[in-house]
Coordinates of C-alpha atoms in Angstrom, one line a residue:
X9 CA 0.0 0.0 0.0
X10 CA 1.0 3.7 -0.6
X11 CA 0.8 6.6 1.6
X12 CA 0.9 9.0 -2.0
X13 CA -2.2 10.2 -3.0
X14 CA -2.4 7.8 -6.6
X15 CA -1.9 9.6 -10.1
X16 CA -4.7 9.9 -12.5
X17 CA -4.1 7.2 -14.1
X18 CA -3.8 4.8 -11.1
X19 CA -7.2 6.1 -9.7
X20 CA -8.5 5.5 -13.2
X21 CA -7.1 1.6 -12.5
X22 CA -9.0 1.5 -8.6
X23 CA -12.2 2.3 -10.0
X24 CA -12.1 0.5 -13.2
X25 CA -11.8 -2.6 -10.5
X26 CA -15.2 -1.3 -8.8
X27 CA -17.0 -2.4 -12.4
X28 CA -15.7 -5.8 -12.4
X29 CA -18.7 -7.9 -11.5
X30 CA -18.6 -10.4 -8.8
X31 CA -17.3 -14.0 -10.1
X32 CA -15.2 -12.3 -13.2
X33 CA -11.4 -11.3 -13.5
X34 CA -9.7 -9.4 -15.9
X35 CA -6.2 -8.8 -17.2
X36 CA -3.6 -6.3 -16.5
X37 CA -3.3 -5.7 -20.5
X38 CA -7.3 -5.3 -20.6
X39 CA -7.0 -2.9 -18.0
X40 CA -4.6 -1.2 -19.8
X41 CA -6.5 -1.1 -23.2
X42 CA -9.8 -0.2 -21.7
X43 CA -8.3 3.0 -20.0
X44 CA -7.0 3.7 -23.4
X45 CA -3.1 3.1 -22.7
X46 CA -3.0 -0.6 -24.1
X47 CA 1.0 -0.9 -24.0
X48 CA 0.8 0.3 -20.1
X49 CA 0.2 -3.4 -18.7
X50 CA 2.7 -2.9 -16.8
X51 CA 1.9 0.4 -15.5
X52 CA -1.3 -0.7 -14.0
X53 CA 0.5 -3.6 -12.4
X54 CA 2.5 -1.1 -10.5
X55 CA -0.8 0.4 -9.7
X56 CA -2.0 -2.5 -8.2
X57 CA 0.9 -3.0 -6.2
X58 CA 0.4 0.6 -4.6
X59 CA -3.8 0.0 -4.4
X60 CA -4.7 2.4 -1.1
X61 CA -7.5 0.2 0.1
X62 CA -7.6 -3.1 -0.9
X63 CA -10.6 -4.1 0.5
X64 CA -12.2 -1.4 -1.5
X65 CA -10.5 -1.9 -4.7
X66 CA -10.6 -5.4 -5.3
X67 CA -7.3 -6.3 -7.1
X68 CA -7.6 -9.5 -6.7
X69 CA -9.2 -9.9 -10.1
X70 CA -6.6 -9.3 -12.0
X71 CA -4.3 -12.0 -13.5
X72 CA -2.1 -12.2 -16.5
X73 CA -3.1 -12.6 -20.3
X74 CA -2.7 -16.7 -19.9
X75 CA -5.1 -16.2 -16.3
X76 CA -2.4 -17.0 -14.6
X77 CA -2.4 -15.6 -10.6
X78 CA 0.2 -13.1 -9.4
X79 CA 2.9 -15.0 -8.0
X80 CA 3.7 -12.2 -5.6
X81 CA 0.3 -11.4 -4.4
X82 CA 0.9 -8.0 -2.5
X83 CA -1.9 -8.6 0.1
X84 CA -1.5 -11.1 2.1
X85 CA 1.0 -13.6 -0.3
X86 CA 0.1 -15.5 -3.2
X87 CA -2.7 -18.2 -1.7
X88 CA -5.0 -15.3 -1.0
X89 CA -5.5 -14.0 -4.2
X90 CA -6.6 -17.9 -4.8
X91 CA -8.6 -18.1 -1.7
X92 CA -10.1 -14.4 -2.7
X93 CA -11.1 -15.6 -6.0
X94 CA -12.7 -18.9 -4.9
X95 CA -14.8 -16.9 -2.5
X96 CA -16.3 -15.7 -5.6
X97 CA -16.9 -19.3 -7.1
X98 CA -14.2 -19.1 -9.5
X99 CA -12.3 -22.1 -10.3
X100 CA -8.4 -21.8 -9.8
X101 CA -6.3 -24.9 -11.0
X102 CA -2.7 -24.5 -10.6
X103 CA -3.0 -21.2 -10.1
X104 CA -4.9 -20.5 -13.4
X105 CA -8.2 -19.2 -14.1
X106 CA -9.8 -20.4 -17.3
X107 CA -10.3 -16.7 -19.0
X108 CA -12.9 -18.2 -21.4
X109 CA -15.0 -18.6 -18.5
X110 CA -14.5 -16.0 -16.2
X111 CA -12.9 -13.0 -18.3
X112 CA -15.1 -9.7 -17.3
X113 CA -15.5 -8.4 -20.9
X114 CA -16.9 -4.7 -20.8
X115 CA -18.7 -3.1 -23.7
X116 CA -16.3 0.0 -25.0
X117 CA -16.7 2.4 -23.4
X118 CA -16.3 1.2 -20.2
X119 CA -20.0 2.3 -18.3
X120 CA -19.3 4.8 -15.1
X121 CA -15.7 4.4 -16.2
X122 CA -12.9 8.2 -15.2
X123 CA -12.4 9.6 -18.7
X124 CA -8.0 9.3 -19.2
X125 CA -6.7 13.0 -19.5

């Protein structure tokens, strides 16, 4: 967590999470594109890694373009992201998330979504 108040573009990143419905993840690189910086993947992992509440921005849905977990889950270490996740009903295996099932797949533009300055 981060005791700076979080750039545009990382606030942009917490409340993108808020939209992601219960039971669906999405991708750093879908994060990215939605917000309209699609080669920024990493960007909004380092946004992630400096979320100001966790419990309110749920970064727990994000994985990687394969669905693959964060191996160096910030909160807590890398079983709660699992643990997180399955609370929702979604099925990890091997710390993988099949994305054909569970991939949160917004309609552009992204509804209630910060306009990207």
């Amino acid at each position: 967590m981060s005791s700076k108040s979080p750039t545009p573009f990382q606030q942009s990143v917490y409340n993108f999470l808020l939209t992601i419905p219960r039971g669906q993840v999405v991708t750093y690189r879908q994060i990215a594109t939605l917000l309209g910086r699609p080669n920024a993947a990493r960007a909004v992992g380092n946004a992630l890694h400096c979320n100001p509440d966790s419990n309110r921005f749920p970064c727990y849905k994000v994985v990687n373009s394969a669905g693959h977990l964060a191996p160096h889950f910030a909160f807590g270490g890398p079983n709660i992201q699992r643990q997180l996740l399955e609370a929702e009903g979604i099925i990890v295996k091997n710390n993988q998330v099949d994305l054909a099932k569970y991939q949160f797949r917004p309609q552009f533009p992204v509804p209630n979504s910060p306009a990207i300055s």
